[in-house]
Structure formats: structure tokens, C-alpha cells
Coordinates of C-alpha atoms and ligand atoms in Angstrom, one line a residue:
M857 CA 18.3 -15.7 -15.5
A858 CA 14.7 -14.2 -16.2
S859 CA 15.3 -13.0 -19.7
S860 CA 16.4 -16.4 -21.0
R861 CA 13.3 -18.1 -19.6
A862 CA 11.0 -17.2 -22.5
A863 CA 13.5 -17.8 -25.2
A864 CA 14.2 -21.4 -23.6
I865 CA 10.4 -22.5 -23.6
I866 CA 10.9 -23.8 -27.4
M867 CA 13.6 -25.9 -26.3
V868 CA 12.7 -26.7 -22.7
V869 CA 9.1 -28.2 -23.7
A870 CA 10.7 -30.8 -25.5
L871 CA 14.2 -31.4 -24.1
A872 CA 14.0 -30.8 -20.4
F873 CA 13.4 -34.6 -19.7
A874 CA 9.9 -33.8 -20.1
V875 CA 8.8 -35.0 -23.2
L876 CA 6.3 -37.2 -21.4
A877 CA 4.9 -34.5 -19.0
S878 CA 4.8 -32.3 -22.0
R879 CA 2.5 -34.9 -24.0
D880 CA 0.3 -35.0 -20.9
T881 CA 0.2 -31.3 -20.3
L882 CA -0.7 -30.9 -24.0
L883 CA -3.7 -33.1 -23.9
M884 CA -5.1 -31.6 -20.7
T885 CA -5.1 -28.2 -22.2
G886 CA -6.5 -29.2 -25.6
G887 CA -3.3 -29.4 -27.4
P888 CA -2.5 -32.2 -29.9
Y889 CA -1.4 -35.9 -29.2
I890 CA 2.1 -36.3 -29.7
D891 CA 4.2 -39.7 -30.0
V892 CA 6.7 -40.3 -27.4
L893 CA 9.4 -42.7 -28.0
L894 CA 10.3 -44.1 -24.5
G895 CA 13.7 -45.5 -23.5
R896 CA 16.0 -42.3 -24.5
R897 CA 19.1 -42.2 -22.7
D898 CA 19.6 -39.2 -20.6
G899 CA 22.8 -37.5 -19.8
L900 CA 24.6 -38.0 -16.6
T901 CA 25.7 -34.5 -16.5
P902 CA 23.7 -31.3 -16.9
A903 CA 24.0 -29.4 -20.1
S904 CA 27.0 -27.1 -20.4
A905 CA 26.7 -23.4 -20.2
D906 CA 27.9 -23.5 -23.7
L907 CA 25.2 -25.5 -25.1
V908 CA 22.5 -23.6 -23.0
F909 CA 23.5 -20.4 -24.6
T910 CA 22.8 -21.6 -27.9
I911 CA 19.2 -21.5 -27.4
P912 CA 17.7 -19.1 -29.5
A913 CA 17.1 -15.5 -27.8
P914 CA 14.0 -13.7 -27.7
S915 CA 16.0 -10.7 -29.6
F916 CA 16.8 -12.9 -32.6
D917 CA 15.4 -12.0 -36.2
V918 CA 14.2 -14.5 -38.5
P919 CA 17.2 -15.0 -40.4
T920 CA 19.1 -15.7 -37.3
L921 CA 16.4 -18.2 -36.0
I922 CA 16.4 -20.2 -39.2
S923 CA 20.1 -20.4 -38.9
S924 CA 20.0 -21.5 -35.2
F925 CA 17.3 -24.1 -36.0
G926 CA 19.0 -25.2 -39.1
N927 CA 22.2 -25.7 -37.0
R928 CA 20.2 -28.3 -35.0
S929 CA 18.9 -30.0 -38.1
L930 CA 15.5 -28.2 -37.8
G931 CA 13.7 -26.5 -40.7
V932 CA 11.5 -23.4 -41.3
A933 CA 8.4 -25.4 -40.5
D934 CA 9.9 -26.8 -37.3
L935 CA 10.7 -23.1 -36.2
V936 CA 7.2 -21.8 -37.1
A937 CA 5.4 -24.9 -35.3
L938 CA 7.6 -25.2 -32.1
S939 CA 7.5 -21.2 -31.8
G940 CA 3.6 -22.1 -31.3
A941 CA 4.6 -23.6 -27.9
H942 CA 4.5 -19.8 -26.8
T943 CA 0.9 -20.5 -26.4
F944 CA 1.8 -21.0 -23.1
G945 CA 4.4 -19.4 -20.8
V946 CA 5.4 -16.0 -19.5
A947 CA 8.1 -13.6 -20.1
H948 CA 9.9 -11.0 -18.0
C949 CA 10.3 -7.4 -19.0
P950 CA 14.1 -7.7 -20.0
S951 CA 13.3 -10.1 -22.7
F952 CA 10.8 -7.9 -24.5
S953 CA 11.6 -4.3 -23.5
D954 CA 13.5 -4.2 -26.7
R955 CA 9.8 -3.9 -28.2
F956 CA 9.1 -0.4 -26.6
T957 CA 12.4 1.3 -25.7
P958 CA 13.3 4.0 -26.3
I959 CA 10.6 4.3 -28.8
I960 CA 8.2 1.7 -30.2
D961 CA 10.0 -0.7 -32.3
A962 CA 8.8 -0.9 -35.9
H963 CA 10.9 -4.0 -36.9
P964 CA 8.9 -6.1 -36.4
A965 CA 6.0 -3.8 -35.8
I966 CA 4.2 -3.9 -32.7
G967 CA 0.6 -2.7 -32.2
P968 CA 0.8 0.7 -30.5
M969 CA -1.8 0.2 -27.9
F970 CA 0.0 -3.2 -26.8
A971 CA 3.5 -1.4 -26.8
K972 CA 2.0 1.3 -24.6
M973 CA 0.5 -1.4 -22.4
L974 CA 3.6 -3.2 -21.8
K975 CA 5.7 -0.1 -21.4
A976 CA 3.2 1.0 -18.7
K977 CA 3.3 -2.6 -16.9
C978 CA 7.0 -2.8 -17.1
A979 CA 7.5 0.8 -15.8
K980 CA 6.3 -1.0 -12.5
D981 CA 8.9 -3.5 -12.7
V982 CA 10.9 -1.8 -10.0
L983 CA 12.4 -5.0 -8.7
E984 CA 13.5 -6.4 -12.0
G985 CA 12.0 -9.7 -12.8
T986 CA 8.9 -9.6 -11.0
V987 CA 6.5 -8.4 -13.6
T988 CA 5.5 -11.1 -16.3
Q989 CA 3.6 -11.0 -19.2
P990 CA 2.0 -14.0 -21.0
L991 CA 3.6 -14.9 -24.4
D992 CA 0.0 -15.4 -25.9
G993 CA -2.0 -12.6 -24.1
A994 CA -5.4 -13.9 -25.6
T995 CA -5.5 -17.5 -24.3
P996 CA -2.5 -18.0 -22.1
K997 CA -4.1 -21.2 -20.6
V998 CA -5.2 -22.9 -23.8
F999 CA -2.8 -25.1 -26.2
D1000 CA -4.3 -23.4 -29.3
N1001 CA -3.3 -21.8 -32.4
V1002 CA -4.3 -18.2 -30.9
Y1003 CA -0.6 -17.5 -30.6
Y1004 CA -0.6 -17.1 -34.5
S1005 CA -3.5 -14.6 -34.4
D1006 CA -1.8 -12.6 -31.8
L1007 CA 1.1 -12.0 -34.4
I1008 CA -1.3 -11.2 -37.1
N1009 CA -2.9 -8.6 -34.6
R1010 CA 0.5 -7.5 -33.9
R1011 CA 0.7 -8.5 -30.2
G1012 CA 3.4 -10.9 -30.3
L1013 CA 5.5 -10.5 -27.2
L1014 CA 8.9 -11.2 -28.4
K1015 CA 10.7 -9.9 -31.3
S1016 CA 11.4 -13.5 -32.2
D1017 CA 7.6 -14.3 -32.2
Q1018 CA 6.5 -11.1 -34.2
G1019 CA 8.9 -11.6 -37.0
L1020 CA 7.5 -14.8 -38.0
I1021 CA 4.7 -13.0 -39.5
D1022 CA 6.7 -10.8 -41.6
H1023 CA 9.4 -12.7 -43.0
P1024 CA 8.7 -14.3 -46.3
D1025 CA 10.1 -17.6 -45.6
T1026 CA 7.8 -17.9 -42.5
K1027 CA 4.7 -15.7 -43.0
G1028 CA 2.9 -18.0 -45.2
M1029 CA 3.2 -21.0 -42.6
A1030 CA 2.4 -19.0 -39.7
T1031 CA -0.7 -17.3 -41.4
R1032 CA -2.0 -21.1 -42.0
F1033 CA -1.7 -22.0 -38.7
A1034 CA -3.6 -19.1 -37.3
R1035 CA -6.4 -20.0 -39.9
N1036 CA -6.2 -23.8 -39.3
Q1037 CA -5.6 -25.3 -35.8
L1038 CA -5.2 -28.8 -37.1
V1039 CA -2.6 -28.0 -39.5
F1040 CA -0.7 -26.3 -36.8
F1041 CA -1.4 -29.4 -34.4
A1042 CA -0.2 -31.9 -36.8
Q1043 CA 3.1 -29.9 -37.7
F1044 CA 3.8 -29.4 -34.0
A1045 CA 3.5 -33.1 -33.3
K1046 CA 5.7 -33.9 -36.1
S1047 CA 8.5 -31.3 -34.8
M1048 CA 8.1 -32.4 -31.4
L1049 CA 9.0 -35.9 -32.4
K1050 CA 11.9 -34.8 -34.4
M1051 CA 13.1 -32.9 -31.4
S1052 CA 12.8 -35.7 -29.0
T1053 CA 15.0 -37.7 -31.2
M1054 CA 17.8 -35.2 -31.3
D1055 CA 21.2 -36.0 -30.1
V1056 CA 20.2 -39.4 -28.9
L1057 CA 22.9 -41.0 -26.7
T1058 CA 23.9 -44.5 -27.6
G1059 CA 25.9 -47.4 -26.3
S1060 CA 26.9 -46.9 -22.7
Q1061 CA 26.5 -43.1 -22.9
G1062 CA 24.2 -41.6 -20.4
E1063 CA 21.5 -43.9 -18.8
I1064 CA 17.8 -44.5 -19.2
R1065 CA 16.1 -43.3 -16.4
L1066 CA 13.8 -45.3 -14.1
N1067 CA 12.0 -41.9 -13.2
C1068 CA 12.1 -39.7 -16.2
A1069 CA 12.6 -36.7 -13.8
V1070 CA 15.4 -37.9 -11.8
P1071 CA 19.0 -39.5 -12.6
N1072 CA 18.9 -43.0 -11.2
A1073 CA 21.8 -42.4 -8.9
R1074 CA 19.8 -39.7 -7.2
A1075 CA 16.4 -42.0 -7.4
E1076 CA 18.6 -44.5 -5.3
G1077 CA 19.7 -41.8 -2.6
I1078 CA 23.4 -41.5 -4.1
E1079 CA 24.8 -37.9 -3.7
T1080 CA 25.7 -36.7 -7.1
A1081 CA 27.3 -33.1 -7.3
G1082 CA 25.8 -30.4 -9.4
N1083 CA 23.0 -32.4 -10.8
E1084 CA 20.5 -29.6 -10.8
G1085 CA 22.3 -28.3 -14.0
H1086 CA 22.6 -25.1 -15.7
A1087 CA 19.4 -25.1 -17.4
S1088 CA 17.4 -25.8 -14.4
N1089 CA 18.8 -22.4 -12.9
M1090 CA 17.7 -20.3 -15.7
Ligands
NAG951 C1 25.1 -21.9 -37.1 O1 26.3 -22.3 -37.5 C2 27.5 -21.5 -38.0 C3 28.5 -22.5 -38.3 O2 29.0 -23.1 -37.2 C4 27.5 -20.2 -37.2 O3 28.6 -19.6 -37.9 C5 26.4 -19.7 -36.9 O4 26.5 -18.6 -36.0 C6 25.5 -20.6 -36.5 N1 24.0 -19.6 -36.1 C7 23.5 -19.6 -34.8 C8 22.4 -18.5 -35.0 O5 23.9 -19.9 -34.0

């Protein structure tokens, strides 16, 4: 489902069995070094659809985002810092068309020229899902703090991004991250570590994978049903 993809980035960066890969990608693209604890037990079955649909949606306003993160023991600092993972990635038109349809959305406000550009671009999205727009249009290939400057410049792509610069609970931190990349990196590393220790399986639950991208049974050539999981189809 294309429209969920962008929203899922926040969680996927840390949770899709890819903490190590994320760490290496971050370093290669100029991002912060993050601690990775190895030996986390992975589930034997894919995440349920119920769980996947608790992932914050691009249409969420800040109070809903705070509630959603809070339900996962993540605070406002985690919300603002992890949203910065949108320094990478793209979104498809359905996940941001609420920013300009039918008229330009003023809550949170989007730059009129930016909205016009998006509208024109998505008007060509005849085959829905083919047009993409970078979440950080200014520096889409670098892990940096420019995402937060995009918000200040009213060029945040998703409603769930742009709102962070308006709401009194998140504005101060988003502004600080825009001004100081090191402060952003430090909080991002802290929040990633927190997420990587979330819902840890213990005892005989799950398994420690030999290859972090593949369940052990599959690594050994044993057929397992439905292992691709729900999240990976999104
Ligand atoms: C957070 O949890 C509460 C209590 O279970 C629930 O009512 C609320 O909808 C949840 N918030 C979000 C955004 O999912």
C-alpha cells in the first residue's frame, strides 16, 4: 500500500530487522553513529496486520502522533528526532494529496509554491502510485538536518512532518535540530537505541538470527509459510 510506505519509514528504519543495515547506511550517507545491541531475538512470524496499522499515518496531527508514540513508550523528543529519518525516502501522491486538495491546506500551512508544484506533479499521477516525491526535497540523499529546515520553509511533505514546526510541544526541538545538526544526531542515536530495545522477546520466544535478514529456517532451506510478512508488502 503506497500511502502507508512513507509513514512507515519512521518505524521501519529501526524495526525491520535492519538496525545494523540502518547503522551502516547512516554512516555512509553522513548520518550519526548509532549503538546497535546484537543478539536481539526476532519473531518467527510476521507482524500482524493489526500491529502494522498502529504505525503512525502521514495524516496524523501532532497530538495524535504524540499519543501514538507515547503508546510505544516514546516521548516527544523521540517523535521529533525519529521523524528526522525523513531526511531519506519518498512518498507517493495519496499520502500527501491532503496538502493541496481541494484547496491548499492551511493546517499545517504549506508553502503556496510548493503546494502548486506538488499538485501539478500529482496531476500526472494517472497510474496511481507511480509518481514519487522525496520527503526531504532539498537534500534527499544525505542524512542531515535539512529536513527540519524544510519544515521551517513550509516545504515539509507530509502533514505529520509539517505539523512538528507549529505545535508548541514540538516546535522548539524541531527548530533546535534545524539549527544544530549535532544536537539532532545525538538525540536521533538515543531514540534509535531506545526503539531497538523495544518489545524484546525473551526466553524461548523467537530466535536469534544467524543472518539478520533471514529467519534461521529459511537460511537452512526449510520452507516456511507466509514469511514475507505483512509489513514487507507495504
Ligand atoms: C493510545 O492508546 C490509547 C489507549 O489504549 C488509545 O485510546 C489511543 O487511541 C492510542 N493512540 C493512538 C494514536 O493510537
